[in-house]
Coordinates of C-alpha atoms in Angstrom, one line a residue:
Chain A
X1 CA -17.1 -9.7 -1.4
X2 CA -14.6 -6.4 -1.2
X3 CA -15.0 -4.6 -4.3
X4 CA -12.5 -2.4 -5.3
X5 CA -12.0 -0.1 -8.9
X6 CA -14.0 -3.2 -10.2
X7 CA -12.3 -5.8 -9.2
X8 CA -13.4 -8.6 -6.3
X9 CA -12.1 -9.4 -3.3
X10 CA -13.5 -12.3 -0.9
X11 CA -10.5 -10.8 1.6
X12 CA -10.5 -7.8 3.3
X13 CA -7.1 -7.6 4.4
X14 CA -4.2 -6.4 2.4
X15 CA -0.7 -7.2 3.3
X16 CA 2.3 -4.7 2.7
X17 CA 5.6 -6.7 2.3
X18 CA 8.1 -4.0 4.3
X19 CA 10.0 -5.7 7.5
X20 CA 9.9 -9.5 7.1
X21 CA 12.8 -10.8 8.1
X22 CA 13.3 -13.1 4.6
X23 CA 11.1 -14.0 1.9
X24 CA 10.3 -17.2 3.4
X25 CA 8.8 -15.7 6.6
X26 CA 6.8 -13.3 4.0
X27 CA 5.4 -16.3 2.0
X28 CA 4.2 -17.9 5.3
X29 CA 2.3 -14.7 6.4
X30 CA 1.1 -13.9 3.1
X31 CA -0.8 -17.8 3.0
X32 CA -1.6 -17.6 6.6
X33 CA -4.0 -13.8 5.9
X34 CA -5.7 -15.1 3.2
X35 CA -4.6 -11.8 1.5
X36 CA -5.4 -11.3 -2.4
X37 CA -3.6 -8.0 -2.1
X38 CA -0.1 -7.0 -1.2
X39 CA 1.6 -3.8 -1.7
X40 CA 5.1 -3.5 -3.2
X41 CA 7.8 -0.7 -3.1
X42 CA 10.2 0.9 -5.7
X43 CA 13.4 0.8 -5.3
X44 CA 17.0 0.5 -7.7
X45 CA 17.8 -2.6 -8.6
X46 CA 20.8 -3.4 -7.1
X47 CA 19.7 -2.2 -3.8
X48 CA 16.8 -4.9 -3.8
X49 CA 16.8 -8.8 -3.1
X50 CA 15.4 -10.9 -6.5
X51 CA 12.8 -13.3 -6.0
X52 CA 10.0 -10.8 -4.6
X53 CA 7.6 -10.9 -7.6
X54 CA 8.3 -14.5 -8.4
X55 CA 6.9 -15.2 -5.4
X56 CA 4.1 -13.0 -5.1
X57 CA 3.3 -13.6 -8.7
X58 CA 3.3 -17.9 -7.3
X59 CA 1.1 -16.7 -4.5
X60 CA -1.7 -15.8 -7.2
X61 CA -2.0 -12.4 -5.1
X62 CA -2.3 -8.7 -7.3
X63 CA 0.5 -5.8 -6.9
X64 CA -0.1 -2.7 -4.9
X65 CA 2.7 -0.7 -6.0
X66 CA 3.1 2.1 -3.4
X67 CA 5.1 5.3 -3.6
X68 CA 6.2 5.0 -0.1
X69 CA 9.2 7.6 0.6
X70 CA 8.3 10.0 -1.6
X71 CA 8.0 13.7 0.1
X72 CA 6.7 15.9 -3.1
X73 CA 3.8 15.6 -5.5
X74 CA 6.4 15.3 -8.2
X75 CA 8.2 12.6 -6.4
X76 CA 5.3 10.7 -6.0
X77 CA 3.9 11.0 -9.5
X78 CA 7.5 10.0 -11.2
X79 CA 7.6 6.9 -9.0
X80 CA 3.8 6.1 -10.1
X81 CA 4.6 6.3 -13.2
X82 CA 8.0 4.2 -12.9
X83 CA 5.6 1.8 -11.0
X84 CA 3.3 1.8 -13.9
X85 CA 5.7 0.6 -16.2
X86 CA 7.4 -1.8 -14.1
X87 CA 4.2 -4.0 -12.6
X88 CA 1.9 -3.2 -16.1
X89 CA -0.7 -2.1 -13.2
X90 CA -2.5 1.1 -13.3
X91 CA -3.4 1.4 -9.4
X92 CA -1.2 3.1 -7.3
X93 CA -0.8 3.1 -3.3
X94 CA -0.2 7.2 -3.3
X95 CA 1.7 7.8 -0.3
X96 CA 3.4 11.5 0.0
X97 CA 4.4 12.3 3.4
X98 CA 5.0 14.8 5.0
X99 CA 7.2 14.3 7.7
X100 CA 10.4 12.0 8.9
X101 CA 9.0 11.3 12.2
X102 CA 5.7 10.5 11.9
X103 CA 5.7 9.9 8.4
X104 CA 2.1 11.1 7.9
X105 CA 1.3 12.8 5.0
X106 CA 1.4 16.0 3.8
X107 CA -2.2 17.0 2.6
X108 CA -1.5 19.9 0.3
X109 CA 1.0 17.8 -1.5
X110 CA -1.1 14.6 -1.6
X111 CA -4.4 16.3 -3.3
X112 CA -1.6 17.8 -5.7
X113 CA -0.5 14.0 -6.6
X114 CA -3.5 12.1 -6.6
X115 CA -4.8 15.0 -9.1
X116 CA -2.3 14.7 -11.4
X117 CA -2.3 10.7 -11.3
X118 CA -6.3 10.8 -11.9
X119 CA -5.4 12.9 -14.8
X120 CA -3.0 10.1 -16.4
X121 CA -5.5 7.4 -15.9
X122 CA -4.1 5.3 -12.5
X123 CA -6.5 4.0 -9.7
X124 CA -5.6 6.2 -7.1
X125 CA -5.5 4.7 -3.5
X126 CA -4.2 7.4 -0.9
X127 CA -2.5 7.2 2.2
X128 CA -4.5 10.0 3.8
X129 CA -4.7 11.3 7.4
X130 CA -8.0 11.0 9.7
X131 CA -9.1 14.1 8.7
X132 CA -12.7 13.5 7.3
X133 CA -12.4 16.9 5.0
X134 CA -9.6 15.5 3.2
X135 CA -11.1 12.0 2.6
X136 CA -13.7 13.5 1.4
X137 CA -11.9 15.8 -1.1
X138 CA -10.0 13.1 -2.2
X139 CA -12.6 11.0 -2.9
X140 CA -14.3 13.6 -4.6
X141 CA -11.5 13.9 -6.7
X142 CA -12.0 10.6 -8.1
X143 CA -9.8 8.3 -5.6
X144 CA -11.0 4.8 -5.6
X145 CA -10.8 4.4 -2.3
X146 CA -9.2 6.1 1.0
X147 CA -7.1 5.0 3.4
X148 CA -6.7 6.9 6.4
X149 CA -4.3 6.3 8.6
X150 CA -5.2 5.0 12.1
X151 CA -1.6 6.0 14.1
X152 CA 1.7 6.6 12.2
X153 CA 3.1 3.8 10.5
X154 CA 4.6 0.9 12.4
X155 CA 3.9 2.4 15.8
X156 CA 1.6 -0.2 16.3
X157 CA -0.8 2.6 18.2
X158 CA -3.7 1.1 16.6
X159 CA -6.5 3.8 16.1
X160 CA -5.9 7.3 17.6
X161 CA -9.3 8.5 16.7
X162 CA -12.1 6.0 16.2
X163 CA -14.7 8.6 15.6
X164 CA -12.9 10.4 12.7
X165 CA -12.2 6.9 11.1
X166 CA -16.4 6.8 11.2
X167 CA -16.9 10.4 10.4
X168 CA -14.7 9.3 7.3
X169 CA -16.8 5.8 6.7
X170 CA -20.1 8.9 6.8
X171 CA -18.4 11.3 4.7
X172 CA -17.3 9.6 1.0
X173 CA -19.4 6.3 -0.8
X174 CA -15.6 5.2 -2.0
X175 CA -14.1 2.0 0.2
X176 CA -12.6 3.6 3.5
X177 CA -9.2 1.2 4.0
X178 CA -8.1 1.9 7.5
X179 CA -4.5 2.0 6.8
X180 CA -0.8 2.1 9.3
X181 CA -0.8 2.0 12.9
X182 CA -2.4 -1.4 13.2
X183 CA -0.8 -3.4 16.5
X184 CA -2.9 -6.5 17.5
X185 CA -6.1 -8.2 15.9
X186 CA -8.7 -6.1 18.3
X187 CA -7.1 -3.4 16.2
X188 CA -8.0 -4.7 13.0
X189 CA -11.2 -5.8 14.4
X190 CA -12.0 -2.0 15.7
X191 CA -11.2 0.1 11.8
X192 CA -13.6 -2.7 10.5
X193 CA -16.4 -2.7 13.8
X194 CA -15.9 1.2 12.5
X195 CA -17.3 0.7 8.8
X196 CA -14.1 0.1 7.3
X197 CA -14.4 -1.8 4.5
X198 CA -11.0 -3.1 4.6
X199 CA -7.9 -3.0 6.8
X200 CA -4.3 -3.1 5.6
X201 CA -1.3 -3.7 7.4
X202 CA 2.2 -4.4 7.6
X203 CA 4.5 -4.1 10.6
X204 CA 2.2 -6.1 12.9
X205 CA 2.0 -9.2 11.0
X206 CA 5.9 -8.7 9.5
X207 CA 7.7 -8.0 12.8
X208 CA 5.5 -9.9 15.1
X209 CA 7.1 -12.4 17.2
X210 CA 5.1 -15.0 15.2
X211 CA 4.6 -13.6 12.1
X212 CA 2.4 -16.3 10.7
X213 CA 0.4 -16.5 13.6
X214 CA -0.4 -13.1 13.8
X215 CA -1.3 -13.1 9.9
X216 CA -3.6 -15.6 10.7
X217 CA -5.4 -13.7 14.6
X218 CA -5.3 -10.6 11.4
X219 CA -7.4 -12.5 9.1
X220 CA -9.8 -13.8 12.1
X221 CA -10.3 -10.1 13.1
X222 CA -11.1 -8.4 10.1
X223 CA -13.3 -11.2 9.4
X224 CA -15.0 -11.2 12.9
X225 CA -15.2 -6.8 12.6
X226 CA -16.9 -7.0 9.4
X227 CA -19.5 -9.5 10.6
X228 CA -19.8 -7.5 14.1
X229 CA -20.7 -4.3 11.7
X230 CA -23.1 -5.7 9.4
X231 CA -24.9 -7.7 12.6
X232 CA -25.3 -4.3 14.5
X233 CA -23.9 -3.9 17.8
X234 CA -25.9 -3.3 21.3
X235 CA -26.4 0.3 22.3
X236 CA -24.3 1.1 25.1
X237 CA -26.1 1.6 28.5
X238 CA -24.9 2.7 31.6
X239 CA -26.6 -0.6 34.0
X240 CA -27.7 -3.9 33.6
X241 CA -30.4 -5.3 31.3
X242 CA -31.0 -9.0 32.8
X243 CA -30.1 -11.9 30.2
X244 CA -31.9 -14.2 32.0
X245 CA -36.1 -13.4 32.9
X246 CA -36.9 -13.2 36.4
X247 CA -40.1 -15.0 35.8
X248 CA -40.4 -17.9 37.9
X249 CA -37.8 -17.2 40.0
X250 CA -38.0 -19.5 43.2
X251 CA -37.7 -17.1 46.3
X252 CA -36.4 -19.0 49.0
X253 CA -37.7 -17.7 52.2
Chain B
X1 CA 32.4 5.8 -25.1
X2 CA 30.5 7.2 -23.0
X3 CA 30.1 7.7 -19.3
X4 CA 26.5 7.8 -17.5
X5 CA 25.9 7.5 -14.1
X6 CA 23.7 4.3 -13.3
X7 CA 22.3 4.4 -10.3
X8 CA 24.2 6.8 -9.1
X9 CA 27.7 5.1 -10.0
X10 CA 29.8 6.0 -13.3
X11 CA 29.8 3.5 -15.8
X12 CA 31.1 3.1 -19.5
X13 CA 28.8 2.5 -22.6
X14 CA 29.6 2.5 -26.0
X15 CA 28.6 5.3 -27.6
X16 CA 25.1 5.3 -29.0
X17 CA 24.1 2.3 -26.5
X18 CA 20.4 2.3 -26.3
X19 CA 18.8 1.5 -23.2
X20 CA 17.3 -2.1 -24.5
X21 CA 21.6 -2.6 -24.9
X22 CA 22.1 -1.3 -21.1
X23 CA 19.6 -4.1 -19.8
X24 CA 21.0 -7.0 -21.6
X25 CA 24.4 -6.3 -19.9
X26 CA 22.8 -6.5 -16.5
X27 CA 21.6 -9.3 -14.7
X28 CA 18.0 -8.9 -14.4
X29 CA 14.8 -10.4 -13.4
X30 CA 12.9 -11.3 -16.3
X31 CA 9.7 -8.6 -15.3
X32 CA 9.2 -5.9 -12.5
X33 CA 11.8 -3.6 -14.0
X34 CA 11.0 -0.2 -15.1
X35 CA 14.2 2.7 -16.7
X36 CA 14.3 6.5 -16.1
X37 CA 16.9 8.2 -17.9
X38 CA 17.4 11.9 -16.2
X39 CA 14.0 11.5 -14.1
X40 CA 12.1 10.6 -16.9
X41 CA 10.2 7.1 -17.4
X42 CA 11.1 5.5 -20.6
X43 CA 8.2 3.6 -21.7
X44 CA 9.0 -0.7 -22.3
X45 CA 8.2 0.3 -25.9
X46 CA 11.2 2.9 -26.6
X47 CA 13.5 0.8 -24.5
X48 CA 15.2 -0.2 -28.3
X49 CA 15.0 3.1 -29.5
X50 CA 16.3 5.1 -26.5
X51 CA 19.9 6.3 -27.1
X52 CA 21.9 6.9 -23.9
X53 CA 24.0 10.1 -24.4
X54 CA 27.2 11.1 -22.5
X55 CA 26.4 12.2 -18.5
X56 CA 22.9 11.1 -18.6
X57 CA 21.8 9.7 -15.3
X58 CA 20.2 5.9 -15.6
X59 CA 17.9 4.4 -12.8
X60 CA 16.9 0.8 -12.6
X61 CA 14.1 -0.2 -10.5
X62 CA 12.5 -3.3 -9.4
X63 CA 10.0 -4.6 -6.7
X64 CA 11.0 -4.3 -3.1
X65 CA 9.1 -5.0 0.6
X66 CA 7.4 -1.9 1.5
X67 CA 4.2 -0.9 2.5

């Protein structure tokens, strides 16, 4: 069981909903990674397609309302707040980023945000970089969880730096949610062999070619990392150390 | 009447409109919406009691994919 602010989860894989090709294709990749949690964006209405949170609201899976897009603390807390009001949820995906190309975010504005958010009661989940310092100031802020990110989001890069992901896992006792960057299953299966306690994704699963096939290799991974952690991997050594006894060995002369 | 921008395009309301008014003449989903009026959130609760005024800027939002 995943806990999170509270609340249980028997997944550990959340779903964003950005870059499936129709509702339809989302629904099937949503059932196919077993996913209890799915993030959701903003945006105006008449620039949006209805049916979103009909569906997801069918699917029995809770809101993640992210603040995706937003590029200032105040930007970010004004869409929170809109968020708030809009799902009746007070957790919050705090993304603030910093940067068109990468779209990693921007540190000195994030701690700003999630400060202020912590301050008006929401359940602060931030989109963080794999800097173990800043996880761990933003945890000790109050966060209830961190998500670094592994690569920027939808490069499919999976994870740049495996030992900051576990330097993060060391550094805070909140959930660490390895979080953009994500490109196959071993990827998934690495943030969680890492100490992740979660992984969540988007772009992998949404613009596979097989979208509901690769929601489903998702599910298998994280699953399979978890277990690989908690069982506790084989030290590495640098030759062989025989499977099989030698003892009564026939020598053939 | 009055003229506010809604998101982002001019639109006529009578004068005094509240924003409760505003959202019965759109076409909505029945949840997931949430109002700013000049940047600021206006709460579900003083959706009935928020006059519009002339030139104020109105933003609808809903759920979309992202993430």
């Amino acid at each position: 069981m995943f806990s999170l602010a509270g609340a249980g989860f028997t997944s550990r894989l959340i779903l964003g909903t950005g870059g499936a090709s129709s509702l339809h294709a989302l629904e099937q990749a949503i059932i196919a990674s077993g996913t209890q949690l799915v993030t959701v964006a903003l945006r105006r209405i008449d620039a949006t397609e209805h049916g979103l949170l009909d569906l997801l609201a069918r699917l029995e899976v809770r809101l993640l309302p992210n603040t995706a897009g937003c590029y200032t603390a105040a930007d970010a807390v004004r869409t929170a707040r809109l968020a708030r009001e809009a799902f009746e949820t007070d957790w919050i995906k705090l993304e603030v980023i910093g940067d068109e190309r990468t779209r990693l975010p921007d540190a000195v504005e994030l701690v700003r945000a999630a400060s202020q958010l912590l301050d008006d009661g929401f359940v602060v989940l931030p989109y963080t970089t794999d800097d173990p310092v800043l996880a761990r100031r933003l945890a000790d802020l109050g966060c209830a969880a961190v998500m670094p990110a592994g690569a920027p989001i939808g490069s499919g890069l999976g994870i740049s730096n495996p030992h900051h992901i576990r330097l993060i896992r060391e550094a805070v006792s909140c959930p660490v949610i390895l979080d953009a960057g994500i490109g196959t299953a071993s990827d998934a299966a690495l943030a969680m062999e890492l100490g992740c306690d979660a992984v969540m994704l988007a772009t992998a699963v949404t613009r596979a070619a097989d979208p509901t096939a690769m929601a489903l290799a998702m599910r298998h991974a994280v699953t399979a990392g978890h277990l690989a952690a908690q069982a506790g991997r084989i030290p590495r050594r640098d030759y062989a150390l025989a499977s099989t006894s030698d003892s009564g060995l026939v020598t053939w002369t | 009447m009055i003229t506010v921008l809604f998101n982002d395009a001019p639109r006529q309301l009578a004068t005094g409109e509240t924003v409760a008014e505003l959202l019965q003449e759109l076409v909505l989903p029945p949840r997931g919406i949430a109002v700013a009026v000049n940047g600021e959130v206006v709460r579900r609760a003083d959706w009935a009691s928020h006059a519009l005024s002339d030139g104020d800027r109105v933003d609808v939002l809903t759920a979309s994919q992202g993430g």
